[in-house]
Amino acid sequence: MRQGILFAGSAYFLWGLFPIYFKTLHDVPALEILLNRMLWSLLFLLGVLTWRKQWAWVREAVRQPRLIAGFALSALLLSANWFVYIWAVNHGHIVDASLGYFITPLVNILIGSVWLREKLRPGQWLSVVLATAGVAWLTIQTGHLPWIGLVLAGTFGTYGLLRKTSPLGALEGLSLETALLFPFAFGWLCWLTTQGQNSFFASSLDIKMLLLISGPITAIPLLLFAAGARRIPMTTLGLLQYISPLVQLLLGVWLYHEPFDHNKLAGFVAIWAALFVYSAEGLWRNFRTVKIGAEQGS
């Protein structure tokens, strides 16, 4: 249990620190950062698969066109999520990006209700209403929808749904996704090179190294998360997930001095209240289930 919390907590904490990494690459266009992330992630994952001798799944996967099509869709969602996040960080919208990952659990509720026909419990309805009120307040105050947060939550929530129903594990799934994205990433980078616009070759050694390590920076938190998720209950994992957006929010406000006035705080408070209701309802339901099981067992 302790080891699982350490692994999963470390993964969420590292994800929370991502703005620092992407800020150091602010002179590189967001699309090029994304393309490099696709490229070097695949190479790193191929090394991990070779080290673990974990290749048996490939033969079965290539024989299933529907599986490949499903992962092609999840790869597009993942790349869209990555691109919007990178763009947001490097354009001074870390706080807005953190909002997306705060509301992702609540978007998951709606996705489960619509696509999986899951019936919402009263506590879940209340959390959705509170979150909707928070988003509406932010929309009124800024004059536009908080599109960055909504896009990040929507793409990651839908991505999570596709991965939830997939037979492949975290390592195999990400490897297949990056393999499907590789031709696009490699081809675009080659074209940029022929045009003399590839930032990798035009940048300093420090930037080159930062782009090269985008592979392990992407994969290591995922592997930690997968290891932790197997060792702890989903309720514990659900509470730990708030580490990442909280760290991002603190970085955006305190380190990068992004605006966070009382109007924006009010919107976030409504969303935090929704998350509190959502988490408390889940913990209470889990407690009741355990208690009933113990009574029946006795």
CSV table of C-alpha atoms in Angstrom, one decimal:
chain,number,residue,atom,x,y,z
A,1,MET,CA,0.0,0.0,0.0
A,2,ARG,CA,2.7,2.5,1.0
A,3,GLN,CA,4.7,1.6,-2.1
A,4,GLY,CA,1.7,2.1,-4.3
A,5,ILE,CA,1.0,5.5,-2.8
A,6,LEU,CA,4.6,6.5,-3.3
A,7,PHE,CA,4.6,5.4,-7.0
A,8,ALA,CA,1.3,7.0,-7.9
A,9,GLY,CA,1.9,10.1,-5.8
A,10,SER,CA,5.3,10.5,-7.5
A,11,ALA,CA,3.7,10.2,-10.9
A,12,TYR,CA,1.1,12.9,-10.2
A,13,PHE,CA,3.8,15.2,-8.6
A,14,LEU,CA,6.0,14.8,-11.7
A,15,TRP,CA,3.1,15.6,-13.9
A,16,GLY,CA,2.5,18.7,-11.8
A,17,LEU,CA,6.1,19.9,-12.5
A,18,PHE,CA,5.7,19.6,-16.3
A,19,PRO,CA,5.2,23.4,-16.6
A,20,ILE,CA,8.8,24.0,-15.5
A,21,TYR,CA,10.1,21.6,-18.2
A,22,PHE,CA,8.0,23.1,-21.0
A,23,LYS,CA,8.8,26.7,-19.9
A,24,THR,CA,12.4,26.0,-20.5
A,25,LEU,CA,11.5,25.3,-24.1
A,26,HIS,CA,9.5,28.4,-24.6
A,27,ASP,CA,11.5,29.4,-27.7
A,28,VAL,CA,10.6,26.2,-29.5
A,29,PRO,CA,7.1,26.2,-31.1
A,30,ALA,CA,4.5,24.1,-29.3
A,31,LEU,CA,4.0,21.9,-32.4
A,32,GLU,CA,7.7,21.1,-32.6
A,33,ILE,CA,7.9,20.2,-28.9
A,34,LEU,CA,4.9,17.9,-29.5
A,35,LEU,CA,6.6,16.3,-32.6
A,36,ASN,CA,9.8,15.7,-30.6
A,37,ARG,CA,7.8,14.3,-27.7
A,38,MET,CA,6.2,11.8,-30.0
A,39,LEU,CA,9.5,10.8,-31.6
A,40,TRP,CA,11.7,10.4,-28.5
A,41,SER,CA,8.9,8.9,-26.4
A,42,LEU,CA,8.6,6.0,-28.9
A,43,LEU,CA,12.4,5.4,-28.9
A,44,PHE,CA,12.5,5.4,-25.2
A,45,LEU,CA,9.5,3.0,-24.9
A,46,LEU,CA,11.1,0.7,-27.5
A,47,GLY,CA,14.1,0.5,-25.2
A,48,VAL,CA,11.9,-0.3,-22.2
A,49,LEU,CA,10.0,-3.0,-24.1
A,50,THR,CA,13.3,-4.5,-25.2
A,51,TRP,CA,14.7,-4.4,-21.7
A,52,ARG,CA,11.6,-6.1,-20.3
A,53,LYS,CA,11.3,-8.5,-23.3
A,54,GLN,CA,7.7,-7.4,-23.6
A,55,TRP,CA,7.0,-7.9,-27.3
A,56,ALA,CA,4.5,-10.8,-27.4
A,57,TRP,CA,1.5,-8.3,-27.5
A,58,VAL,CA,2.6,-6.8,-30.8
A,59,ARG,CA,1.8,-10.0,-32.9
A,60,GLU,CA,-1.7,-10.1,-31.5
A,61,ALA,CA,-2.3,-6.3,-31.8
A,62,VAL,CA,-1.4,-6.1,-35.5
A,63,ARG,CA,-4.0,-8.8,-36.3
A,64,GLN,CA,-6.9,-6.7,-34.8
A,65,PRO,CA,-7.8,-3.8,-37.1
A,66,ARG,CA,-10.4,-2.6,-34.7
A,67,LEU,CA,-7.8,-2.4,-31.9
A,68,ILE,CA,-5.5,-0.4,-34.1
A,69,ALA,CA,-8.3,1.9,-35.1
A,70,GLY,CA,-9.2,2.5,-31.5
A,71,PHE,CA,-5.7,3.3,-30.6
A,72,ALA,CA,-5.4,5.6,-33.6
A,73,LEU,CA,-8.3,7.6,-32.2
A,74,SER,CA,-6.8,7.6,-28.7
A,75,ALA,CA,-3.4,8.7,-30.1
A,76,LEU,CA,-5.1,11.7,-31.8
A,77,LEU,CA,-6.8,12.6,-28.5
A,78,LEU,CA,-3.6,12.3,-26.6
A,79,SER,CA,-1.6,14.4,-29.1
A,80,ALA,CA,-4.4,17.1,-29.0
A,81,ASN,CA,-4.2,17.1,-25.2
A,82,TRP,CA,-0.4,17.3,-25.3
A,83,PHE,CA,-0.4,20.2,-27.8
A,84,VAL,CA,-3.0,22.3,-26.0
A,85,TYR,CA,-1.2,21.8,-22.7
A,86,ILE,CA,2.2,22.7,-24.1
A,87,TRP,CA,0.7,25.8,-25.9
A,88,ALA,CA,-1.1,26.8,-22.7
A,89,VAL,CA,2.0,26.6,-20.5
A,90,ASN,CA,4.2,28.5,-22.9
A,91,HIS,CA,1.6,31.3,-23.5
A,92,GLY,CA,1.0,32.0,-19.8
A,93,HIS,CA,-2.0,29.9,-19.1
A,94,ILE,CA,-0.8,27.4,-16.6
A,95,VAL,CA,-3.7,28.3,-14.2
A,96,ASP,CA,-6.2,27.6,-17.0
A,97,ALA,CA,-4.5,24.3,-17.8
A,98,SER,CA,-4.7,23.3,-14.1
A,99,LEU,CA,-8.4,23.9,-14.3
A,100,GLY,CA,-8.7,21.2,-17.0
A,101,TYR,CA,-7.2,18.5,-14.7
A,102,PHE,CA,-9.3,19.6,-11.7
A,103,ILE,CA,-12.5,19.1,-13.7
A,104,THR,CA,-11.4,15.9,-15.5
A,105,PRO,CA,-12.9,13.6,-12.8
A,106,LEU,CA,-16.2,15.4,-13.2
A,107,VAL,CA,-16.0,15.2,-17.0
A,108,ASN,CA,-15.4,11.4,-16.5
A,109,ILE,CA,-18.7,11.2,-14.7
A,110,LEU,CA,-20.6,12.8,-17.6
A,111,ILE,CA,-18.8,10.6,-20.1
A,112,GLY,CA,-19.7,7.5,-18.1
A,113,SER,CA,-23.3,8.7,-17.9
A,114,VAL,CA,-23.6,9.3,-21.7
A,115,TRP,CA,-21.5,6.5,-23.2
A,116,LEU,CA,-21.5,3.8,-20.6
A,117,ARG,CA,-25.1,4.5,-19.5
A,118,GLU,CA,-24.0,4.8,-15.9
A,119,LYS,CA,-26.7,6.2,-13.6
A,120,LEU,CA,-25.5,9.2,-11.6
A,121,ARG,CA,-26.0,9.2,-7.9
A,122,PRO,CA,-27.3,12.3,-6.0
A,123,GLY,CA,-23.8,13.2,-4.8
A,124,GLN,CA,-22.4,13.0,-8.3
A,125,TRP,CA,-25.3,15.2,-9.6
A,126,LEU,CA,-24.5,17.8,-7.0
A,127,SER,CA,-20.8,17.8,-7.9
A,128,VAL,CA,-21.6,18.2,-11.6
A,129,VAL,CA,-24.0,21.1,-10.8
A,130,LEU,CA,-21.3,22.8,-8.6
A,131,ALA,CA,-18.6,22.4,-11.3
A,132,THR,CA,-21.0,23.7,-14.0
A,133,ALA,CA,-21.7,26.8,-11.8
A,134,GLY,CA,-17.9,27.3,-11.4
A,135,VAL,CA,-17.3,27.1,-15.2
A,136,ALA,CA,-20.3,29.4,-15.8
A,137,TRP,CA,-18.9,31.9,-13.4
A,138,LEU,CA,-15.5,31.9,-15.0
A,139,THR,CA,-17.2,32.3,-18.4
A,140,ILE,CA,-19.1,35.4,-17.2
A,141,GLN,CA,-16.1,37.0,-15.6
A,142,THR,CA,-13.7,36.5,-18.6
A,143,GLY,CA,-16.3,36.9,-21.3
A,144,HIS,CA,-15.5,33.5,-22.9
A,145,LEU,CA,-15.5,29.9,-22.0
A,146,PRO,CA,-12.4,28.6,-20.2
A,147,TRP,CA,-11.7,26.7,-23.4
A,148,ILE,CA,-8.2,25.5,-22.4
A,149,GLY,CA,-9.5,23.7,-19.3
A,150,LEU,CA,-12.5,22.3,-21.1
A,151,VAL,CA,-10.4,21.0,-24.1
A,152,LEU,CA,-7.9,19.4,-21.8
A,153,ALA,CA,-10.6,17.8,-19.6
A,154,GLY,CA,-12.6,16.7,-22.7
A,155,THR,CA,-9.7,15.1,-24.6
A,156,PHE,CA,-8.2,13.5,-21.5
A,157,GLY,CA,-11.5,12.2,-20.3
A,158,THR,CA,-12.4,10.7,-23.6
A,159,TYR,CA,-8.9,9.3,-23.9
A,160,GLY,CA,-9.4,7.7,-20.5
A,161,LEU,CA,-12.6,6.1,-21.6
A,162,LEU,CA,-10.9,4.6,-24.7
A,163,ARG,CA,-8.0,3.3,-22.6
A,164,LYS,CA,-10.4,1.9,-19.9
A,165,THR,CA,-12.1,-0.3,-22.5
A,166,SER,CA,-8.8,-1.4,-24.2
A,167,PRO,CA,-7.1,-4.7,-23.5
A,168,LEU,CA,-3.6,-3.3,-23.6
A,169,GLY,CA,-1.7,-2.1,-20.5
A,170,ALA,CA,-0.2,1.4,-19.9
A,171,LEU,CA,3.2,0.6,-21.4
A,172,GLU,CA,1.9,-1.4,-24.4
A,173,GLY,CA,-0.8,1.1,-25.1
A,174,LEU,CA,1.4,4.2,-25.1
A,175,SER,CA,4.0,2.4,-27.2
A,176,LEU,CA,1.3,1.6,-29.8
A,177,GLU,CA,0.0,5.1,-29.7
A,178,THR,CA,3.4,6.7,-30.2
A,179,ALA,CA,4.2,4.2,-33.0
A,180,LEU,CA,1.0,5.3,-34.8
A,181,LEU,CA,2.0,8.9,-34.4
A,182,PHE,CA,5.7,8.3,-35.3
A,183,PRO,CA,5.3,8.6,-39.2
A,184,PHE,CA,3.5,11.9,-38.8
A,185,ALA,CA,6.0,13.3,-36.3
A,186,PHE,CA,9.1,12.0,-38.2
A,187,GLY,CA,7.8,13.2,-41.6
A,188,TRP,CA,6.9,16.7,-40.3
A,189,LEU,CA,10.3,17.1,-38.6
A,190,CYS,CA,12.0,16.0,-41.9
A,191,TRP,CA,10.0,18.6,-43.8
A,192,LEU,CA,10.9,21.3,-41.3
A,193,THR,CA,14.6,20.3,-41.7
A,194,THR,CA,14.5,20.7,-45.5
A,195,GLN,CA,13.0,24.2,-44.9
A,196,GLY,CA,15.7,25.1,-42.4
A,197,GLN,CA,13.0,25.5,-39.7
A,198,ASN,CA,13.8,22.6,-37.4
A,199,SER,CA,14.4,24.2,-34.0
A,200,PHE,CA,16.3,21.1,-32.8
A,201,PHE,CA,19.2,21.8,-35.2
A,202,ALA,CA,19.1,25.5,-34.7
A,203,SER,CA,19.0,25.5,-30.9
A,204,SER,CA,21.7,25.4,-28.3
A,205,LEU,CA,23.0,22.1,-26.8
A,206,ASP,CA,20.9,22.6,-23.7
A,207,ILE,CA,17.7,22.8,-25.7
A,208,LYS,CA,18.7,19.8,-27.8
A,209,MET,CA,19.2,17.8,-24.6
A,210,LEU,CA,15.9,18.9,-23.2
A,211,LEU,CA,14.1,17.8,-26.3
A,212,LEU,CA,15.9,14.5,-26.3
A,213,ILE,CA,14.8,13.7,-22.7
A,214,SER,CA,11.2,14.4,-23.6
A,215,GLY,CA,10.9,10.6,-24.1
A,216,PRO,CA,11.7,9.5,-20.5
A,217,ILE,CA,10.0,12.6,-19.1
A,218,THR,CA,6.8,11.4,-20.8
A,219,ALA,CA,7.1,7.7,-20.1
A,220,ILE,CA,8.6,7.5,-16.5
A,221,PRO,CA,5.6,9.1,-14.8
A,222,LEU,CA,3.3,6.8,-16.7
A,223,LEU,CA,5.2,3.8,-15.6
A,224,LEU,CA,5.2,5.0,-12.0
A,225,PHE,CA,1.4,5.5,-12.3
A,226,ALA,CA,0.8,2.1,-13.7
A,227,ALA,CA,2.9,0.5,-10.9
A,228,GLY,CA,1.1,2.5,-8.3
A,229,ALA,CA,-2.4,1.8,-9.7
A,230,ARG,CA,-2.0,-1.9,-9.3
A,231,ARG,CA,-1.2,-1.6,-5.6
A,232,ILE,CA,-3.8,0.8,-4.2
A,233,PRO,CA,-7.6,1.1,-4.3
A,234,MET,CA,-9.2,3.3,-6.9
A,235,THR,CA,-10.6,5.6,-4.2
A,236,THR,CA,-7.0,6.3,-3.0
A,237,LEU,CA,-5.9,6.8,-6.6
A,238,GLY,CA,-8.8,9.2,-7.1
A,239,LEU,CA,-7.6,11.4,-4.2
A,240,LEU,CA,-4.0,11.4,-5.3
A,241,GLN,CA,-4.9,12.7,-8.8
A,242,TYR,CA,-5.5,16.2,-7.4
A,243,ILE,CA,-1.8,16.5,-6.6
A,244,SER,CA,-1.0,17.3,-10.3
A,245,PRO,CA,-3.3,20.2,-10.9
A,246,LEU,CA,-2.7,21.6,-7.5
A,247,VAL,CA,1.1,21.8,-8.1
A,248,GLN,CA,0.4,23.3,-11.5
A,249,LEU,CA,-1.8,26.0,-10.0
A,250,LEU,CA,0.8,26.9,-7.4
A,251,LEU,CA,3.5,27.1,-10.0
A,252,GLY,CA,1.3,29.3,-12.2
A,253,VAL,CA,0.4,31.7,-9.4
A,254,TRP,CA,3.6,31.8,-7.3
A,255,LEU,CA,6.4,31.0,-9.7
A,256,TYR,CA,5.2,32.5,-13.0
A,257,HIS,CA,2.9,35.2,-11.5
A,258,GLU,CA,-0.1,34.5,-13.6
A,259,PRO,CA,-3.2,36.5,-12.7
A,260,PHE,CA,-5.5,34.9,-10.1
A,261,ASP,CA,-7.9,37.5,-8.8
A,262,HIS,CA,-10.9,37.0,-6.4
A,263,ASN,CA,-13.2,36.4,-9.4
A,264,LYS,CA,-11.2,33.6,-10.7
A,265,LEU,CA,-10.7,32.2,-7.2
A,266,ALA,CA,-14.5,32.1,-6.8
A,267,GLY,CA,-14.9,29.9,-9.9
A,268,PHE,CA,-12.1,27.6,-8.7
A,269,VAL,CA,-13.7,27.4,-5.2
A,270,ALA,CA,-17.0,26.2,-6.8
A,271,ILE,CA,-15.0,23.5,-8.7
A,272,TRP,CA,-13.1,22.5,-5.6
A,273,ALA,CA,-16.4,22.2,-3.7
A,274,ALA,CA,-17.6,19.9,-6.5
A,275,LEU,CA,-14.5,17.8,-6.2
A,276,PHE,CA,-14.9,17.6,-2.4
A,277,VAL,CA,-18.5,16.4,-2.8
A,278,TYR,CA,-17.4,13.9,-5.5
A,279,SER,CA,-14.5,12.5,-3.3
A,280,ALA,CA,-16.5,12.4,-0.1
A,281,GLU,CA,-19.4,10.6,-1.8
A,282,GLY,CA,-17.0,8.1,-3.3
A,283,LEU,CA,-15.3,7.5,0.1
A,284,TRP,CA,-18.6,7.1,1.9
A,285,ARG,CA,-19.9,4.7,-0.7
A,286,ASN,CA,-16.7,2.6,-0.4
A,287,PHE,CA,-17.0,2.7,3.4
A,288,ARG,CA,-20.6,1.5,3.2
A,289,THR,CA,-19.7,-1.3,0.7
A,290,VAL,CA,-16.8,-2.5,3.0
A,291,LYS,CA,-19.1,-2.4,6.1
A,292,ILE,CA,-21.9,-4.3,4.4
A,293,GLY,CA,-19.5,-6.9,3.1
A,294,ALA,CA,-18.0,-7.3,6.6
A,295,GLU,CA,-21.5,-7.7,8.2
A,296,GLN,CA,-22.5,-10.3,5.6
A,297,GLY,CA,-19.3,-12.1,6.1
A,298,SER,CA,-19.8,-12.3,9.9
